[in-house]
CSV table of C-alpha atoms and ligand atoms in Angstrom, one decimal:
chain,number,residue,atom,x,y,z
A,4,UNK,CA,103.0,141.4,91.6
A,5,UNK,CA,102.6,140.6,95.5
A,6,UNK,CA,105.6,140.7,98.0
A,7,UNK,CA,105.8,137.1,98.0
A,8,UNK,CA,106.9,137.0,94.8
A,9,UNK,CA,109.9,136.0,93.0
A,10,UNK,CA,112.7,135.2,90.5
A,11,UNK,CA,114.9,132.7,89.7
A,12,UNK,CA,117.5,133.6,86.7
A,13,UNK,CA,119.8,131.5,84.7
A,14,UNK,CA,122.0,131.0,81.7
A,15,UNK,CA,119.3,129.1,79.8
A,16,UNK,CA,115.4,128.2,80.8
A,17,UNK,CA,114.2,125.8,79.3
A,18,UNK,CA,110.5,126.5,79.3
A,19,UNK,CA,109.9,123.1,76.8
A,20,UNK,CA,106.3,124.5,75.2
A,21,UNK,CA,108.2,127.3,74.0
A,22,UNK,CA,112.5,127.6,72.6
A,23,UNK,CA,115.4,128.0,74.8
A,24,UNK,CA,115.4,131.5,76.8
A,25,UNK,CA,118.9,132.5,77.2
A,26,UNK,CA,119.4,134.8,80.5
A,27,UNK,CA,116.2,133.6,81.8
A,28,UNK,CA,113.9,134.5,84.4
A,29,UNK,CA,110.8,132.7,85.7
A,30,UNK,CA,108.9,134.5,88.2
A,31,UNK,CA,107.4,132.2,91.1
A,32,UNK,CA,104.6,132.9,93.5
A,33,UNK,CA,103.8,130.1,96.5
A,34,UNK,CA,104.3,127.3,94.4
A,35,UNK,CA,103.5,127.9,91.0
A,36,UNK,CA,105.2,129.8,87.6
A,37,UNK,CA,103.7,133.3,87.2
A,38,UNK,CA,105.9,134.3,84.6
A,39,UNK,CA,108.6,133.6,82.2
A,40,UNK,CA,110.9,136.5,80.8
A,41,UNK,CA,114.3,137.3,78.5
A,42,UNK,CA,116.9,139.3,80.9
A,43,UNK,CA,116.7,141.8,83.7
A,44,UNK,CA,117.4,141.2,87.3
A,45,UNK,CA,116.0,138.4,89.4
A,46,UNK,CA,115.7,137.6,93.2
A,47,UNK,CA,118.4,134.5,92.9
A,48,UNK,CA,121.1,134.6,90.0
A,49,UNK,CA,122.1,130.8,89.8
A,50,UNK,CA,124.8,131.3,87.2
A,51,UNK,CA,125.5,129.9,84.6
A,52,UNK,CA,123.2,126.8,84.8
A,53,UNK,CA,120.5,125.2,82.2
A,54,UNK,CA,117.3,125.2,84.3
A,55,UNK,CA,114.7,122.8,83.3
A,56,UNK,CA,111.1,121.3,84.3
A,57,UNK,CA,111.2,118.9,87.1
A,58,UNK,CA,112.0,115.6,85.6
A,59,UNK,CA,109.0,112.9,84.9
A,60,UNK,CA,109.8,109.3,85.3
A,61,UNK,CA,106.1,108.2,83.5
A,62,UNK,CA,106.4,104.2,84.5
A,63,UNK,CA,108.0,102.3,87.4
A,64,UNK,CA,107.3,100.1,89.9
A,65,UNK,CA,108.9,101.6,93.0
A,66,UNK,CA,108.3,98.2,95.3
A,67,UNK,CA,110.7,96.3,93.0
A,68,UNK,CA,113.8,98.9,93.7
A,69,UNK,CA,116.6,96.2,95.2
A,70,UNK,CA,115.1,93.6,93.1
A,71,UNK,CA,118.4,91.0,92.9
A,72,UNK,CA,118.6,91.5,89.3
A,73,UNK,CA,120.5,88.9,87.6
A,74,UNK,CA,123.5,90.5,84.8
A,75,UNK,CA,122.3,88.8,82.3
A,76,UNK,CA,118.2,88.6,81.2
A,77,UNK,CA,116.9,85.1,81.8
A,78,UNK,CA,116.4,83.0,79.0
A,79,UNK,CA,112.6,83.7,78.6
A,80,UNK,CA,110.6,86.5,79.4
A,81,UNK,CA,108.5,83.8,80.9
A,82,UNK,CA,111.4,82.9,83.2
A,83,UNK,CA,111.8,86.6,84.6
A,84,UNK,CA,107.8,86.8,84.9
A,85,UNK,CA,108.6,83.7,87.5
A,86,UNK,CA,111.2,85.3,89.3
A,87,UNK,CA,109.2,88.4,90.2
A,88,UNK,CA,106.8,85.9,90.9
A,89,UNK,CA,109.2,84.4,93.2
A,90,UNK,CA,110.1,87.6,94.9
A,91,UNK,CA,106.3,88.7,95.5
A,92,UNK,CA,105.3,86.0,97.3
A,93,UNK,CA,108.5,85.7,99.5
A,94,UNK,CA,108.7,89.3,100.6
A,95,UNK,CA,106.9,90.8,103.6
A,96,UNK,CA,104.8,94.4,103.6
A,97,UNK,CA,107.8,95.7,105.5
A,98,UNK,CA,110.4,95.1,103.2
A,99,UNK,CA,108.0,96.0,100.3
A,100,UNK,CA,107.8,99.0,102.1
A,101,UNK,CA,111.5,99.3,102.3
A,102,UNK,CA,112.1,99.4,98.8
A,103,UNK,CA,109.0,102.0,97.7
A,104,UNK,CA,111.0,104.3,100.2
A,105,UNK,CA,114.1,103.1,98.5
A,106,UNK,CA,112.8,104.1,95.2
A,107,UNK,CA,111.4,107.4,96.4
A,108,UNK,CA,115.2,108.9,97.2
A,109,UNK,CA,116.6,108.0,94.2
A,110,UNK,CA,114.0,109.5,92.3
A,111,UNK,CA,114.7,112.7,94.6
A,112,UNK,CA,118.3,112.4,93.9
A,113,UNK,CA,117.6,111.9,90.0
A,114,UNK,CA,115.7,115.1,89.9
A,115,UNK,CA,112.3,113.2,89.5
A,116,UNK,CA,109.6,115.7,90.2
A,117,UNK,CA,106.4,113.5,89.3
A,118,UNK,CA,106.5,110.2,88.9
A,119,UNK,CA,103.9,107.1,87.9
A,120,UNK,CA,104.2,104.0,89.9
A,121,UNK,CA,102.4,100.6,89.4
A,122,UNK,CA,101.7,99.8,92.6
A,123,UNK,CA,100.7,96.1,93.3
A,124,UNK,CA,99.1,96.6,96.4
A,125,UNK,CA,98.7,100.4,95.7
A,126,UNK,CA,100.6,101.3,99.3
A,127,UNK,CA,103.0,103.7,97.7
A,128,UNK,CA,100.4,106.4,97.5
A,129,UNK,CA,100.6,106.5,101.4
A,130,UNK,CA,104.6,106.3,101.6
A,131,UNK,CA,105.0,109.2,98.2
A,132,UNK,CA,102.1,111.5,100.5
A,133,UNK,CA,104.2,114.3,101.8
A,134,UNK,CA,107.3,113.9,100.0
A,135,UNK,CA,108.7,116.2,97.6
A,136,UNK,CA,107.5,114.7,94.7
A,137,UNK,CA,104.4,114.6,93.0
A,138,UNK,CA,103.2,111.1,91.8
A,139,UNK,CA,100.2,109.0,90.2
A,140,UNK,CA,99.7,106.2,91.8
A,141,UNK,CA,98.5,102.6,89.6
A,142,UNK,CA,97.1,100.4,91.7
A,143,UNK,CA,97.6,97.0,89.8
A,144,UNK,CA,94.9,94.8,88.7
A,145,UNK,CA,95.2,91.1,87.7
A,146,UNK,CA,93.5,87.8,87.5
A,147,UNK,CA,93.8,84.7,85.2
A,148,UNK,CA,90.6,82.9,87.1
A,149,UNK,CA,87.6,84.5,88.0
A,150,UNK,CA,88.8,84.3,92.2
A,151,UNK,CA,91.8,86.0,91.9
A,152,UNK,CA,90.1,88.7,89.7
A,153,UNK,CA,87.5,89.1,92.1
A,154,UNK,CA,89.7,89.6,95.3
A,155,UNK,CA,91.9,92.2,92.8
A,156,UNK,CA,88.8,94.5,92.3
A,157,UNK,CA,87.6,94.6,95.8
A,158,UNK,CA,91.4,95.6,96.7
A,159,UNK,CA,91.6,98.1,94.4
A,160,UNK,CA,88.3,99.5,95.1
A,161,UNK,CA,88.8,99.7,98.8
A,162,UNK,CA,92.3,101.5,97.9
A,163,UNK,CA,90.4,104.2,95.9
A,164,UNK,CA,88.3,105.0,98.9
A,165,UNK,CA,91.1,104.9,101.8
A,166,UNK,CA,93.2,107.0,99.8
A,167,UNK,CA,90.8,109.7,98.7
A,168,UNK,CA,92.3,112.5,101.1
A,169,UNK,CA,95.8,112.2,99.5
A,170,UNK,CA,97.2,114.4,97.0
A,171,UNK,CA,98.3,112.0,94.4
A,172,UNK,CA,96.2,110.9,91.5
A,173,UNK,CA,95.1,107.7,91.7
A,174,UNK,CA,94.5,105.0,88.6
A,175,UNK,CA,94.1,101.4,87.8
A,176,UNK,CA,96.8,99.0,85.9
A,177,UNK,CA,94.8,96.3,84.6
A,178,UNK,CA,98.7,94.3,84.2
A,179,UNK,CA,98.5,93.0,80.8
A,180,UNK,CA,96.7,90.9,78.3
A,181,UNK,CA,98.5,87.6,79.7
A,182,UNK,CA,97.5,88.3,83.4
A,183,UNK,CA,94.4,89.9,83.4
A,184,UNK,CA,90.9,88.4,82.3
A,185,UNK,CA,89.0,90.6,80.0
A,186,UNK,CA,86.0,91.7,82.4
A,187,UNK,CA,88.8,93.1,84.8
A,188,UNK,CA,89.7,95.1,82.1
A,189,UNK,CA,86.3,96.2,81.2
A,190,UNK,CA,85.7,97.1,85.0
A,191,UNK,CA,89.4,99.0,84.9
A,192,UNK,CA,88.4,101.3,81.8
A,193,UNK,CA,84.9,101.7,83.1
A,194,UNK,CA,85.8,104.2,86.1
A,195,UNK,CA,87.2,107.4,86.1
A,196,UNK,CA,91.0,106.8,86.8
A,197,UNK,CA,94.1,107.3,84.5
A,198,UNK,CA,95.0,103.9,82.8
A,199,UNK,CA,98.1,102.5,82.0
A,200,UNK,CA,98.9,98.9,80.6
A,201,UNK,CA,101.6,96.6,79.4
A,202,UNK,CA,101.4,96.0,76.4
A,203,UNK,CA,102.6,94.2,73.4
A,204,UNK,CA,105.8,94.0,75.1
A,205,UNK,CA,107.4,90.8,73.6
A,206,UNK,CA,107.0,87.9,71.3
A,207,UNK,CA,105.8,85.4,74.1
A,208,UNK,CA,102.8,87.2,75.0
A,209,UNK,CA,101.9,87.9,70.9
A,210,UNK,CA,102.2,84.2,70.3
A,211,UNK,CA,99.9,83.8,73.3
A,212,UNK,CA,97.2,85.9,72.3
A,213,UNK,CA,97.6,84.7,68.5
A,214,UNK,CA,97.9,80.8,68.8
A,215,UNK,CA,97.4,80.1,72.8
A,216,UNK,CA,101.1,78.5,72.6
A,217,UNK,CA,104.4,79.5,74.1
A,218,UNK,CA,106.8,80.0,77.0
A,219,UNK,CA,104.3,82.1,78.9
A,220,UNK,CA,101.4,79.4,78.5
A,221,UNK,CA,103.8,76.6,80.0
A,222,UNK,CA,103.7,79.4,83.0
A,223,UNK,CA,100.1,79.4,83.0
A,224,UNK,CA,100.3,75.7,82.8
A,225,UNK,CA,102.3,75.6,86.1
A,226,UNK,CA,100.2,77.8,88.1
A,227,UNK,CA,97.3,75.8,87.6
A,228,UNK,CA,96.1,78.3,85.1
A,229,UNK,CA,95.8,77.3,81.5
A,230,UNK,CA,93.7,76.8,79.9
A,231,UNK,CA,92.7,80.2,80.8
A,232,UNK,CA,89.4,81.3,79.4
A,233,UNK,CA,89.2,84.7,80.4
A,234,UNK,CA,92.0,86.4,78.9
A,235,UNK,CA,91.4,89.1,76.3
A,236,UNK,CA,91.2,87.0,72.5
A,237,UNK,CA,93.7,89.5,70.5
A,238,UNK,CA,95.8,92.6,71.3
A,239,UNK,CA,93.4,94.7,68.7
A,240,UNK,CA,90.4,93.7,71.2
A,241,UNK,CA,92.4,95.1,74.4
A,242,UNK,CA,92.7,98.3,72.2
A,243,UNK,CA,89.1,98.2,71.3
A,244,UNK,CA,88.2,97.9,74.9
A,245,UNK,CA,90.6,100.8,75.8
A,246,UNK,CA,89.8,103.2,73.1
A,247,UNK,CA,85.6,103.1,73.7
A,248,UNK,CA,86.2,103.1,77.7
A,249,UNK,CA,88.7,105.7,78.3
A,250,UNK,CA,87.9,108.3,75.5
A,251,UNK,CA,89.7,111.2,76.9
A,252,UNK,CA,91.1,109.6,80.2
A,253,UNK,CA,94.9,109.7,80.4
A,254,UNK,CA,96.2,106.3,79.1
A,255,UNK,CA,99.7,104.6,79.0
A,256,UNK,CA,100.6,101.7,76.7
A,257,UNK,CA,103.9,100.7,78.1
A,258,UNK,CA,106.5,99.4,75.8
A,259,UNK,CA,104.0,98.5,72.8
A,260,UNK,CA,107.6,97.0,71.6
A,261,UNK,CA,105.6,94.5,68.9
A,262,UNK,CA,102.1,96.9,68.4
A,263,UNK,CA,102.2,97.1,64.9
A,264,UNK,CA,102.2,100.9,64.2
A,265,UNK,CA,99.6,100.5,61.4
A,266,UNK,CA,97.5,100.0,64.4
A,267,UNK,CA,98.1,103.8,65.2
A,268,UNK,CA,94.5,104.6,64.2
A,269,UNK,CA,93.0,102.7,66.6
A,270,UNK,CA,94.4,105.0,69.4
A,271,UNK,CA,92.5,107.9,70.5
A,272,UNK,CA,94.3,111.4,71.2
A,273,UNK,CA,94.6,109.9,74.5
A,274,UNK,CA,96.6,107.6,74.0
A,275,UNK,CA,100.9,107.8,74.9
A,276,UNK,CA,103.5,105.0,74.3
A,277,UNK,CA,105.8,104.8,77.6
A,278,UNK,CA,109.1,103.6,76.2
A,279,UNK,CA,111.5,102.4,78.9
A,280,UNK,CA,115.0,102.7,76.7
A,281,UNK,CA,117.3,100.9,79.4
A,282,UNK,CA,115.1,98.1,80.2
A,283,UNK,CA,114.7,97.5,76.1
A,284,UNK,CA,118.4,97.5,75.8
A,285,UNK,CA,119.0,95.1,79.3
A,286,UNK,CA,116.7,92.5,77.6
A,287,UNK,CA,118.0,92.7,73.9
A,288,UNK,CA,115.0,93.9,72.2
A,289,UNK,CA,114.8,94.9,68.6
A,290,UNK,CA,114.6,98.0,67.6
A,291,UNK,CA,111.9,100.4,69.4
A,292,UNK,CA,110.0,102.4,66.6
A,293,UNK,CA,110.2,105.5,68.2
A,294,UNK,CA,110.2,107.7,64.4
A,295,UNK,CA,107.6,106.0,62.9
A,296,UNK,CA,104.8,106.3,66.2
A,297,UNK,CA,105.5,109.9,66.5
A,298,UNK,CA,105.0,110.3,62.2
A,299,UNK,CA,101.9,108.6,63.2
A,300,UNK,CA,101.4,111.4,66.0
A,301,UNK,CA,101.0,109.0,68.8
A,302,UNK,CA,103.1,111.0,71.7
A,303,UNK,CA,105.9,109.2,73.1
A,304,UNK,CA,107.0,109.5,77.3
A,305,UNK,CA,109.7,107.4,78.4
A,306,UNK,CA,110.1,105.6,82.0
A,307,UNK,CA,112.9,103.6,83.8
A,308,UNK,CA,110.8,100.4,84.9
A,309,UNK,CA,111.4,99.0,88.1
A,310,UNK,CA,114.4,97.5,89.0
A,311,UNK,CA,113.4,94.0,88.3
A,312,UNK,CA,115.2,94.9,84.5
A,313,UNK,CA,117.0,98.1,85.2
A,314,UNK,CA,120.1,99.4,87.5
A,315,UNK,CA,118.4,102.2,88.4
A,316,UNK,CA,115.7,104.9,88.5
A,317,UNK,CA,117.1,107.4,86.6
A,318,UNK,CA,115.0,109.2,84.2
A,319,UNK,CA,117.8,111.5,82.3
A,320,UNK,CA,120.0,108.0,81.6
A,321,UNK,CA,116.7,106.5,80.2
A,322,UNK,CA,117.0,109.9,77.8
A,323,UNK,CA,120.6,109.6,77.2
A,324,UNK,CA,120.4,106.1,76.5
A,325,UNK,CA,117.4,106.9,73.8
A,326,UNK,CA,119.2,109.6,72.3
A,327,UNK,CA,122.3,107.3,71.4
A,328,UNK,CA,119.7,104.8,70.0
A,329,UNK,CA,117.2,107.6,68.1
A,330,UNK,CA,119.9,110.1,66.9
A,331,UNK,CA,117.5,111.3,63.9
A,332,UNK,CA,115.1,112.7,67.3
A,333,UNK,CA,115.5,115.8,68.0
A,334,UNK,CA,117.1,116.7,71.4
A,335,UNK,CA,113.6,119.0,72.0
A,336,UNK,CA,111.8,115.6,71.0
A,337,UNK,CA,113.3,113.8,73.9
A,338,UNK,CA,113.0,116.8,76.2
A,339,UNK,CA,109.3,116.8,75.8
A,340,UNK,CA,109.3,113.0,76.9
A,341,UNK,CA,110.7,113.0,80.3
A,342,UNK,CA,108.8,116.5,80.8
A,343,UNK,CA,105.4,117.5,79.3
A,344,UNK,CA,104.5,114.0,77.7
A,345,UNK,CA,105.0,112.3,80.9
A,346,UNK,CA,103.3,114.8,82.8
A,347,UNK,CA,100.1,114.7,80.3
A,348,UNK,CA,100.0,110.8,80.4
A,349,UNK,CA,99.9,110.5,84.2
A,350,UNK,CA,96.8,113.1,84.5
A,351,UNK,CA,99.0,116.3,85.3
A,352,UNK,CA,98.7,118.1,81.6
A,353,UNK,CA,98.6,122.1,82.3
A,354,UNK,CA,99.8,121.6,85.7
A,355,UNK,CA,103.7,120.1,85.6
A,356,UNK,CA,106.2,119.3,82.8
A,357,UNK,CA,107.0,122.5,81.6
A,358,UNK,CA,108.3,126.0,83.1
A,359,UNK,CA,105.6,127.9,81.9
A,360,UNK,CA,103.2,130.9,83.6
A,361,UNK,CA,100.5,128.2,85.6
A,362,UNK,CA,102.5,125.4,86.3
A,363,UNK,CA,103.9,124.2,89.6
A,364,UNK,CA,107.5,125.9,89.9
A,365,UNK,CA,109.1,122.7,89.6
A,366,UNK,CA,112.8,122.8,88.3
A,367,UNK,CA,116.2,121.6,88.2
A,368,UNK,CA,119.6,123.3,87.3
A,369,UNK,CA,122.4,121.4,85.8
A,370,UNK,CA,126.1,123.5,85.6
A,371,UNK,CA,126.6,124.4,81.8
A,372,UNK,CA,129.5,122.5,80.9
A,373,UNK,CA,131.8,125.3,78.9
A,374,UNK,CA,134.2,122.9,77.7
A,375,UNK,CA,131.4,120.9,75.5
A,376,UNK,CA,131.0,121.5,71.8
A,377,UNK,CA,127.5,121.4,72.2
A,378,UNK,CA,126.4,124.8,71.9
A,379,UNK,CA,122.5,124.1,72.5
A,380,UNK,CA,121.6,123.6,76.1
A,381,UNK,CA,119.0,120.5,75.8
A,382,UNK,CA,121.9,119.3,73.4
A,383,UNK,CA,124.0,119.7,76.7
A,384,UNK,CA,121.5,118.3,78.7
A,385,UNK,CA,121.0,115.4,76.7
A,386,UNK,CA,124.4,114.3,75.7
A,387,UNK,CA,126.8,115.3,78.8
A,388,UNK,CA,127.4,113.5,81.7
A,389,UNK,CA,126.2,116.2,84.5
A,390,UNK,CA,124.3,116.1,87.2
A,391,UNK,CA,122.0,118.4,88.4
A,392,UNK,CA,122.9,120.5,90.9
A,393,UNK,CA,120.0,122.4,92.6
A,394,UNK,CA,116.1,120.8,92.8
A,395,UNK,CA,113.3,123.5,93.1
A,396,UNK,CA,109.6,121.8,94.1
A,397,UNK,CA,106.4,124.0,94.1
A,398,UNK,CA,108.6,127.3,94.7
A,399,UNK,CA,110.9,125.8,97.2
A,400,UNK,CA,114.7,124.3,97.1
A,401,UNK,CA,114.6,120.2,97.7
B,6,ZN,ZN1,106.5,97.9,84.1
C-alpha cells in the first residue's frame, strides 16, 4: 500500500453487503475504501463506536425546508397540493435559495452523505456543488396543458446543459400522473437520466385516473385545467411507459402507497419503492406494504420528503420510525435502505452505500451505547436514540 494510505478502526463496521465486523478496520486511500479487515492496528482508533456508510436520504425536496407546515394535515390532499401551490408562486429565487441551503446543513448534521432532491427549478445542483455531500439532482417536470408542458421541457433541457460540468448526477421528475401530461412523460423516460416519480400516493389521485372525479379534479377545475386531456389514462399505463423507456436506468416510484403489489411484475429490476415513513405517518395513511414488495423482490429505499409534510430531514428518524411500524423487518433490511438501496436508486450503485473495498470512504460513527440490551450494533443503531458523533466524506473528517 502507498504512504498515503490509511486506517480507521472501531468497535463494529458495518460494511452492509457483508455482516457486522467487530474490531474493524477499513483501509482508505484519497477518497475511496481499499480495504476492509477483522483486527490489528489502525492509523485512528475511534473507540468504541459503530461505524457505518454515509447515510442516503433517496427523496426530498430541499427548496421546501421552512415550509410553514401546519400540525395537523389539511383535510384533502388536494388542499396541501394548494398550499405548496400557494407557497411557490409567492416565494422569490432568493428565499428558495435560502431554504435549499437550509436543507443542505441539516442533511450534514443528519449524517446525509448522498442525497436525491426534486428540484423544481433544478437550482440546487449549483447550491449542493462543492459541499460535502454527494447528491442527484431531479429537475422537476410538469404540465397539465400543452404551454406549461412545453415551457417545463425547454427548462429542464437547458438545466441539463448548464449544469454539465458539476459533479452531481443529474435526472428528470416527471411530478406525477395528476400533473404531468403523458408526452412529458414519454420525453422524461426517453433520455438518459435517472427517473424518479410520485406515484400512487393516495386515493384522490387513484379516483382521478379511474373515474376523472374527486378532490384533485375540483383543483384542476380551479386552475383552469380540467378537463385535462393529456394526463396519463391509468396508473398501469405510467408503468408501461416507465418500464419500456427506462430498462435499466435508475428509477424511483415514491410512495406507491395504493400500487397494488400484484402489479409487482410489471416493474423491471430497475425499479425501487422510496418510502417516506414520517411523511406516511404525518398524513394518516394506511398501512405501507413494506413485507409483501420486498417478498415480491422489488427493493425498498426510504426518504424524508420535504418539509412541506415532515419536521425535518432526518434520514435515521425516517428508519427508526419504520422500524417501530415494520418490526417483522430485519434491522439489516432497513440498514440496506438508507445505505445501498438509496445509493443504487439515485445512480450511485458500486460507488456509495456501503463500506466496502471501491467505494467512496464515506462514514459515520455513532458512540455504542453500553447500557442498551441490544447486543447487535444495527439493532443499536436502529432502535437508540444516539447521534452520530464523527462524519467521514471521501477520506476526510466533515
Ligand atoms: Zn416528494
Amino acid at each position: 500500500m502507498d504512504a498515503a494510505t490509511w486506517s480507521l478502526k472501531a468497535r463494529w463496521v458495518l460494511p452492509v453487503l457483508t455482516p457486522p465486523v467487530e474490531n474493524g478496520v477499513i483501509e482508505i486511500a484519497g477518497d475511496k475504501i481499499v480495504g476492509v479487515r477483522q483486527g490489528g492496528g489502525a492509523t485512528v482508533d475511534l473507540g468504541d463506536v459503530i461505524l457505518l456508510p454515509g447515510l442516503v436520504n433517496a427523496h426530498t425536496h430541499l427548496d421546501l425546508t421552512g415550509f410553514p407546515r401546519p400540525e395537523e394535515p389539511p383535510a384533502t390532499f388536494a388542499d396541501w397540493i394548494r398550499l405548496v401551490i400557494r407557497h411557490r408562486l409567492r416565494e422569490s429565487p432568493e428565499q428558495r435559495w435560502e431554504s435549499i441551503r437550509a436543507g443542505i446543513s441539516q442533511s450534514l448534521r443528519h449524517g446525509v452523505a448522498l442525497l436525491g432532491d426534486i428540484s423544481s427549478d433544478g437550482s440546487s445542483a449549483r447550491l449542493l456543488a462543492g459541499q460535502p455531500i454527494g447528491s442527484t439532482v431531479y429537475h422537476e417536470v410538469l404540465g397539465v396543458n400543452a404551454r406549461r408542458a412545453d415551457q417545463t421541457r425547454e427548462a429542464a433541457l437547458a438545466w441539463v446543459q448548464e449544469t454539465s460540468g458539476l459533479e452531481t448526477v443529474r435526472g428528470l421528475s416527471p411530478h406525477a400522473p395528476y400533473s404531468t401530461r403523458h408526452d412529458l412523460f414519454a420525453w422524461a423516460v426517453s433520455r438518459c437520466e435517472p427517473i424518479q416519480v410520485h406515484l400512487a400516493e393516495t386515493p384522490e389521485e387513484m379516483e382521478l385516473m379511474a373515474r376523472g372525479t374527486g378532490p384533485l379534479v375540483e383543483m384542476l377545475r380551479e386552475l383552469d385545467l380540467w378537463p385535462a386531456t393529456g394526463l396519463p389514462g391509468s396508473i398501469g399505463e405510467v408503468l408501461d411507459w416507465l418500464a419500456a423507456g427506462t430498462k435499466a436506468r435508475p428509477l424511483g416510484l415514491v410512495h406507491a402507497n395504493w400500487l397494488p403489489v400484484s402489479m409487482a411484475s410489471r416493474l423491471g429490476s430497475n425499479v425501487t419503492i422510496i418510502h417516506c415513513p414520517r411523511t406516511h405517518r404525518w398524513f394518516g395513511r394506511d398501512p405501507f406494504h413494506a413485507s409483501q414488495w420486498m417478498k415480491a423482490g422489488v427493493p425498498l429505499a426510504l426518504g424524508t420528503d420535504g418539509e412541506a409534510c415532515n419536521r425535518d430531514l432526518d434520514i435515521l428518524a425516517e428508519a427508526r420510525e419504520f422500524a417501530l411500524r415494520h418490526n417483522l423487518i430485519s434491522p439489516q433490511s432497513i440498514l440496506e435502505m438508507i445505505t445501498l438501496n438509496g445509493a443504487a436508486v439515485l445512480g450511485w450503485r458500486g460507488r456509495a452505500g456501503a463500506l466496502v473495498t471501491g467505494h467512496f470512504a464515506d462514514a459515520l460513527a455513532f458512540p455504542v451505547d453500553s447500557a442498551s440490551p441490544r447486543s447487535c450494533p444495527v439493532e443499536q443503531v436502529l432502535g437508540g436514540l444516539q447521534k452520530p458523533c464523527r462524519f467521514l466524506w471521501r477520506g476526510r473528517w466533515r
